[in-house]
Amino acid sequence: MADFTHLDSQGNLFMVDVGGKPATERIAIAKAEVVFPEEIYPKIISQDIPKGDFLACAKVAGILGAKKTSELIPLCHPLPISKVDLNFRFIPERYVLEIEGMVKTVGQTGVEMEALTAVSIAALTVYDMCKALDKRIKITNIRLVYKTGGKSGEVVLEEQPGKEDF
């Protein structure tokens, strides 16, 4: 069980001690997709939603989600986040709204969970804002696409992580 960073040799959970690690700039980018039924996608693209500006609401929710990650994920460290940003991109041929989130800090541990939380909370907010149109909306493909900092350095998990967009 020693291969898992949050388990000791007896299998007990613990929070990893990052106190001895050097502080480095750390960036993580994650993505999520919200898939809409074809019939309502024109309203989504035109942002003609009864509840109003769902993208602005989702952006604020994603930022708040990143900031509260350590309150939601039991073994995450609270971090001094220096930047959170989210971008939205419509992909009409798939009836998708792609959400991309970036989180940045200078610290002793990474911000992957914060980036993943940001896009997840943003996607949930889009669902909440748009569900009155159709309950068949799906949230899919939540994933980390890029990270840098720490001993593993730069890790590119998708060809176009979008780091230049932030």
PDB file of C-alpha atoms in Angstrom:
ATOM      1  CA  MET A   1       0.000   0.000   0.000  1.00  0.00           C
ATOM      2  CA  ALA A   2       3.017   2.318   0.228  1.00  0.00           C
ATOM      3  CA  ASP A   3       2.552   3.125  -3.491  1.00  0.00           C
ATOM      4  CA  PHE A   4      -0.422   5.345  -2.649  1.00  0.00           C
ATOM      5  CA  THR A   5       0.632   8.756  -1.342  1.00  0.00           C
ATOM      6  CA  HIS A   6      -2.312   9.074   1.049  1.00  0.00           C
ATOM      7  CA  LEU A   7      -2.003   5.590   2.640  1.00  0.00           C
ATOM      8  CA  ASP A   8       0.547   4.435   5.200  1.00  0.00           C
ATOM      9  CA  SER A   9       1.996   0.904   5.319  1.00  0.00           C
ATOM     10  CA  GLN A  10      -1.031  -0.294   7.345  1.00  0.00           C
ATOM     11  CA  GLY A  11      -3.516   1.179   4.851  1.00  0.00           C
ATOM     12  CA  ASN A  12      -4.520   4.148   7.000  1.00  0.00           C
ATOM     13  CA  LEU A  13      -5.376   7.442   5.335  1.00  0.00           C
ATOM     14  CA  PHE A  14      -3.279  10.514   6.019  1.00  0.00           C
ATOM     15  CA  MET A  15      -2.680  13.958   4.593  1.00  0.00           C
ATOM     16  CA  VAL A  16       0.681  14.135   2.813  1.00  0.00           C
ATOM     17  CA  ASP A  17       3.230  16.399   4.505  1.00  0.00           C
ATOM     18  CA  VAL A  18       4.399  18.887   1.867  1.00  0.00           C
ATOM     19  CA  GLY A  19       6.274  21.059   4.386  1.00  0.00           C
ATOM     20  CA  GLY A  20       9.728  20.032   3.151  1.00  0.00           C
ATOM     21  CA  LYS A  21       8.976  20.602  -0.530  1.00  0.00           C
ATOM     22  CA  PRO A  22      10.160  23.758  -2.256  1.00  0.00           C
ATOM     23  CA  ALA A  23       7.542  26.282  -3.350  1.00  0.00           C
ATOM     24  CA  THR A  24       7.342  26.474  -7.138  1.00  0.00           C
ATOM     25  CA  GLU A  25       4.915  28.031  -9.594  1.00  0.00           C
ATOM     26  CA  ARG A  26       2.245  25.471 -10.356  1.00  0.00           C
ATOM     27  CA  ILE A  27      -0.390  25.595 -13.060  1.00  0.00           C
ATOM     28  CA  ALA A  28      -3.089  23.078 -13.906  1.00  0.00           C
ATOM     29  CA  ILE A  29      -5.623  23.102 -16.741  1.00  0.00           C
ATOM     30  CA  ALA A  30      -8.683  20.868 -16.814  1.00  0.00           C
ATOM     31  CA  LYS A  31     -11.607  20.475 -19.191  1.00  0.00           C
ATOM     32  CA  ALA A  32     -15.188  19.278 -19.008  1.00  0.00           C
ATOM     33  CA  GLU A  33     -17.925  18.946 -21.606  1.00  0.00           C
ATOM     34  CA  VAL A  34     -21.634  19.636 -21.324  1.00  0.00           C
ATOM     35  CA  VAL A  35     -23.590  17.823 -24.036  1.00  0.00           C
ATOM     36  CA  PHE A  36     -27.017  19.183 -24.951  1.00  0.00           C
ATOM     37  CA  PRO A  37     -29.905  17.552 -26.799  1.00  0.00           C
ATOM     38  CA  GLU A  38     -29.866  18.711 -30.425  1.00  0.00           C
ATOM     39  CA  GLU A  39     -33.294  20.366 -30.122  1.00  0.00           C
ATOM     40  CA  ILE A  40     -32.178  22.908 -27.515  1.00  0.00           C
ATOM     41  CA  TYR A  41     -28.656  23.599 -28.766  1.00  0.00           C
ATOM     42  CA  PRO A  42     -29.675  26.684 -30.800  1.00  0.00           C
ATOM     43  CA  LYS A  43     -30.974  28.268 -27.575  1.00  0.00           C
ATOM     44  CA  ILE A  44     -27.716  27.356 -25.830  1.00  0.00           C
ATOM     45  CA  ILE A  45     -25.546  28.943 -28.515  1.00  0.00           C
ATOM     46  CA  SER A  46     -27.701  32.086 -28.596  1.00  0.00           C
ATOM     47  CA  GLN A  47     -27.703  32.038 -24.778  1.00  0.00           C
ATOM     48  CA  ASP A  48     -31.488  32.440 -24.819  1.00  0.00           C
ATOM     49  CA  ILE A  49     -31.999  30.866 -21.402  1.00  0.00           C
ATOM     50  CA  PRO A  50     -34.827  31.816 -18.989  1.00  0.00           C
ATOM     51  CA  LYS A  51     -32.427  32.043 -16.026  1.00  0.00           C
ATOM     52  CA  GLY A  52     -30.158  34.565 -17.753  1.00  0.00           C
ATOM     53  CA  ASP A  53     -26.411  34.656 -18.417  1.00  0.00           C
ATOM     54  CA  PHE A  54     -25.547  31.057 -17.612  1.00  0.00           C
ATOM     55  CA  LEU A  55     -21.915  31.401 -18.749  1.00  0.00           C
ATOM     56  CA  ALA A  56     -21.178  34.288 -16.371  1.00  0.00           C
ATOM     57  CA  CYS A  57     -22.838  32.403 -13.542  1.00  0.00           C
ATOM     58  CA  ALA A  58     -20.872  29.228 -14.371  1.00  0.00           C
ATOM     59  CA  LYS A  59     -17.592  31.172 -14.475  1.00  0.00           C
ATOM     60  CA  VAL A  60     -18.134  32.636 -11.009  1.00  0.00           C
ATOM     61  CA  ALA A  61     -19.217  29.227  -9.669  1.00  0.00           C
ATOM     62  CA  GLY A  62     -16.109  27.569 -11.128  1.00  0.00           C
ATOM     63  CA  ILE A  63     -13.840  30.158  -9.523  1.00  0.00           C
ATOM     64  CA  LEU A  64     -15.565  29.649  -6.167  1.00  0.00           C
ATOM     65  CA  GLY A  65     -15.278  25.878  -6.581  1.00  0.00           C
ATOM     66  CA  ALA A  66     -11.515  26.098  -7.138  1.00  0.00           C
ATOM     67  CA  LYS A  67     -11.144  28.268  -4.029  1.00  0.00           C
ATOM     68  CA  LYS A  68     -13.112  25.794  -1.886  1.00  0.00           C
ATOM     69  CA  THR A  69     -11.519  22.563  -3.141  1.00  0.00           C
ATOM     70  CA  SER A  70      -9.796  21.772   0.159  1.00  0.00           C
ATOM     71  CA  GLU A  71     -13.196  21.995   1.887  1.00  0.00           C
ATOM     72  CA  LEU A  72     -14.679  19.441  -0.532  1.00  0.00           C
ATOM     73  CA  ILE A  73     -11.848  16.934  -1.071  1.00  0.00           C
ATOM     74  CA  PRO A  74     -10.838  15.558   2.338  1.00  0.00           C
ATOM     75  CA  LEU A  75      -7.061  15.242   1.892  1.00  0.00           C
ATOM     76  CA  CYS A  76      -6.428  18.340  -0.265  1.00  0.00           C
ATOM     77  CA  HIS A  77      -4.283  21.098   1.196  1.00  0.00           C
ATOM     78  CA  PRO A  78      -5.684  24.637   1.326  1.00  0.00           C
ATOM     79  CA  LEU A  79      -3.619  26.627  -1.176  1.00  0.00           C
ATOM     80  CA  PRO A  80      -2.881  30.299  -1.809  1.00  0.00           C
ATOM     81  CA  ILE A  81      -4.405  30.420  -5.285  1.00  0.00           C
ATOM     82  CA  SER A  82      -3.083  33.337  -7.324  1.00  0.00           C
ATOM     83  CA  LYS A  83      -5.317  32.917 -10.396  1.00  0.00           C
ATOM     84  CA  VAL A  84      -8.374  31.027 -11.566  1.00  0.00           C
ATOM     85  CA  ASP A  85      -9.878  31.490 -15.007  1.00  0.00           C
ATOM     86  CA  LEU A  86     -12.410  29.634 -17.123  1.00  0.00           C
ATOM     87  CA  ASN A  87     -13.094  29.710 -20.853  1.00  0.00           C
ATOM     88  CA  PHE A  88     -16.120  28.377 -22.715  1.00  0.00           C
ATOM     89  CA  ARG A  89     -16.176  27.101 -26.288  1.00  0.00           C
ATOM     90  CA  PHE A  90     -19.211  25.940 -28.266  1.00  0.00           C
ATOM     91  CA  ILE A  91     -18.662  22.853 -30.436  1.00  0.00           C
ATOM     92  CA  PRO A  92     -21.809  22.859 -32.635  1.00  0.00           C
ATOM     93  CA  GLU A  93     -21.057  19.657 -34.558  1.00  0.00           C
ATOM     94  CA  ARG A  94     -21.253  17.720 -31.257  1.00  0.00           C
ATOM     95  CA  TYR A  95     -23.865  19.922 -29.457  1.00  0.00           C
ATOM     96  CA  VAL A  96     -21.228  20.534 -26.781  1.00  0.00           C
ATOM     97  CA  LEU A  97     -20.127  23.357 -24.552  1.00  0.00           C
ATOM     98  CA  GLU A  98     -16.488  22.772 -23.606  1.00  0.00           C
ATOM     99  CA  ILE A  99     -15.353  24.284 -20.320  1.00  0.00           C
ATOM    100  CA  GLU A 100     -11.643  24.844 -19.768  1.00  0.00           C
ATOM    101  CA  GLY A 101     -10.310  25.973 -16.411  1.00  0.00           C
ATOM    102  CA  MET A 102      -6.851  27.065 -15.294  1.00  0.00           C
ATOM    103  CA  VAL A 103      -5.611  27.428 -11.733  1.00  0.00           C
ATOM    104  CA  LYS A 104      -2.262  28.905 -10.708  1.00  0.00           C
ATOM    105  CA  THR A 105      -0.351  29.118  -7.428  1.00  0.00           C
ATOM    106  CA  VAL A 106       3.138  29.328  -6.021  1.00  0.00           C
ATOM    107  CA  GLY A 107       3.246  26.569  -3.471  1.00  0.00           C
ATOM    108  CA  GLN A 108       4.468  23.212  -2.277  1.00  0.00           C
ATOM    109  CA  THR A 109       1.778  21.108  -3.939  1.00  0.00           C
ATOM    110  CA  GLY A 110      -0.100  21.175  -7.221  1.00  0.00           C
ATOM    111  CA  VAL A 111      -3.457  22.614  -8.228  1.00  0.00           C
ATOM    112  CA  GLU A 112      -4.790  19.724 -10.326  1.00  0.00           C
ATOM    113  CA  MET A 113      -7.716  19.097  -7.985  1.00  0.00           C
ATOM    114  CA  GLU A 114      -8.581  22.788  -7.982  1.00  0.00           C
ATOM    115  CA  ALA A 115      -8.675  22.907 -11.795  1.00  0.00           C
ATOM    116  CA  LEU A 116     -10.789  19.733 -11.931  1.00  0.00           C
ATOM    117  CA  THR A 117     -13.151  21.129  -9.285  1.00  0.00           C
ATOM    118  CA  ALA A 118     -13.445  24.441 -11.144  1.00  0.00           C
ATOM    119  CA  VAL A 119     -14.630  22.828 -14.395  1.00  0.00           C
ATOM    120  CA  SER A 120     -16.868  20.357 -12.556  1.00  0.00           C
ATOM    121  CA  ILE A 121     -18.664  23.074 -10.588  1.00  0.00           C
ATOM    122  CA  ALA A 122     -18.940  25.243 -13.716  1.00  0.00           C
ATOM    123  CA  ALA A 123     -20.488  22.295 -15.605  1.00  0.00           C
ATOM    124  CA  LEU A 124     -22.942  21.617 -12.777  1.00  0.00           C
ATOM    125  CA  THR A 125     -23.920  25.282 -12.832  1.00  0.00           C
ATOM    126  CA  VAL A 126     -24.530  25.169 -16.590  1.00  0.00           C
ATOM    127  CA  TYR A 127     -26.764  22.146 -16.019  1.00  0.00           C
ATOM    128  CA  ASP A 128     -28.645  23.938 -13.252  1.00  0.00           C
ATOM    129  CA  MET A 129     -29.140  27.059 -15.365  1.00  0.00           C
ATOM    130  CA  CYS A 130     -30.268  25.121 -18.469  1.00  0.00           C
ATOM    131  CA  LYS A 131     -32.174  22.123 -17.069  1.00  0.00           C
ATOM    132  CA  ALA A 132     -35.528  23.889 -17.473  1.00  0.00           C
ATOM    133  CA  LEU A 133     -35.070  23.480 -21.247  1.00  0.00           C
ATOM    134  CA  ASP A 134     -34.319  19.745 -21.104  1.00  0.00           C
ATOM    135  CA  LYS A 135     -33.284  17.282 -18.397  1.00  0.00           C
ATOM    136  CA  ARG A 136     -31.236  15.157 -20.840  1.00  0.00           C
ATOM    137  CA  ILE A 137     -28.197  17.446 -20.617  1.00  0.00           C
ATOM    138  CA  LYS A 138     -25.053  15.421 -19.845  1.00  0.00           C
ATOM    139  CA  ILE A 139     -21.803  16.354 -18.134  1.00  0.00           C
ATOM    140  CA  THR A 140     -18.932  14.299 -19.529  1.00  0.00           C
ATOM    141  CA  ASN A 141     -15.216  13.992 -20.118  1.00  0.00           C
ATOM    142  CA  ILE A 142     -13.908  15.799 -17.042  1.00  0.00           C
ATOM    143  CA  ARG A 143     -10.131  15.530 -17.201  1.00  0.00           C
ATOM    144  CA  LEU A 144      -6.783  17.115 -16.465  1.00  0.00           C
ATOM    145  CA  VAL A 145      -5.089  18.251 -19.690  1.00  0.00           C
ATOM    146  CA  TYR A 146      -1.966  20.060 -18.448  1.00  0.00           C
ATOM    147  CA  LYS A 147       0.101  20.675 -15.355  1.00  0.00           C
ATOM    148  CA  THR A 148       3.430  22.211 -14.541  1.00  0.00           C
ATOM    149  CA  GLY A 149       5.539  22.702 -11.435  1.00  0.00           C
ATOM    150  CA  GLY A 150       6.943  20.488  -8.748  1.00  0.00           C
ATOM    151  CA  LYS A 151       9.236  17.527  -9.272  1.00  0.00           C
ATOM    152  CA  SER A 152       7.280  16.138 -12.252  1.00  0.00           C
ATOM    153  CA  GLY A 153       7.671  19.424 -14.153  1.00  0.00           C
ATOM    154  CA  GLU A 154       5.535  19.956 -17.233  1.00  0.00           C
ATOM    155  CA  VAL A 155       3.009  17.241 -18.071  1.00  0.00           C
ATOM    156  CA  VAL A 156       0.947  17.609 -21.262  1.00  0.00           C
ATOM    157  CA  LEU A 157      -1.979  15.181 -21.338  1.00  0.00           C
ATOM    158  CA  GLU A 158      -3.708  16.580 -24.422  1.00  0.00           C
ATOM    159  CA  GLU A 159      -2.215  17.992 -27.587  1.00  0.00           C
ATOM    160  CA  GLN A 160      -3.922  21.377 -27.202  1.00  0.00           C
ATOM    161  CA  PRO A 161      -4.184  22.072 -23.473  1.00  0.00           C
ATOM    162  CA  GLY A 162      -5.006  25.731 -24.167  1.00  0.00           C
ATOM    163  CA  LYS A 163      -2.462  27.215 -21.746  1.00  0.00           C
ATOM    164  CA  GLU A 164      -1.951  30.187 -24.068  1.00  0.00           C
ATOM    165  CA  ASP A 165      -5.642  31.094 -23.660  1.00  0.00           C
ATOM    166  CA  PHE A 166      -5.220  32.213 -20.043  1.00  0.00           C
TER     167      PHE A 166
END
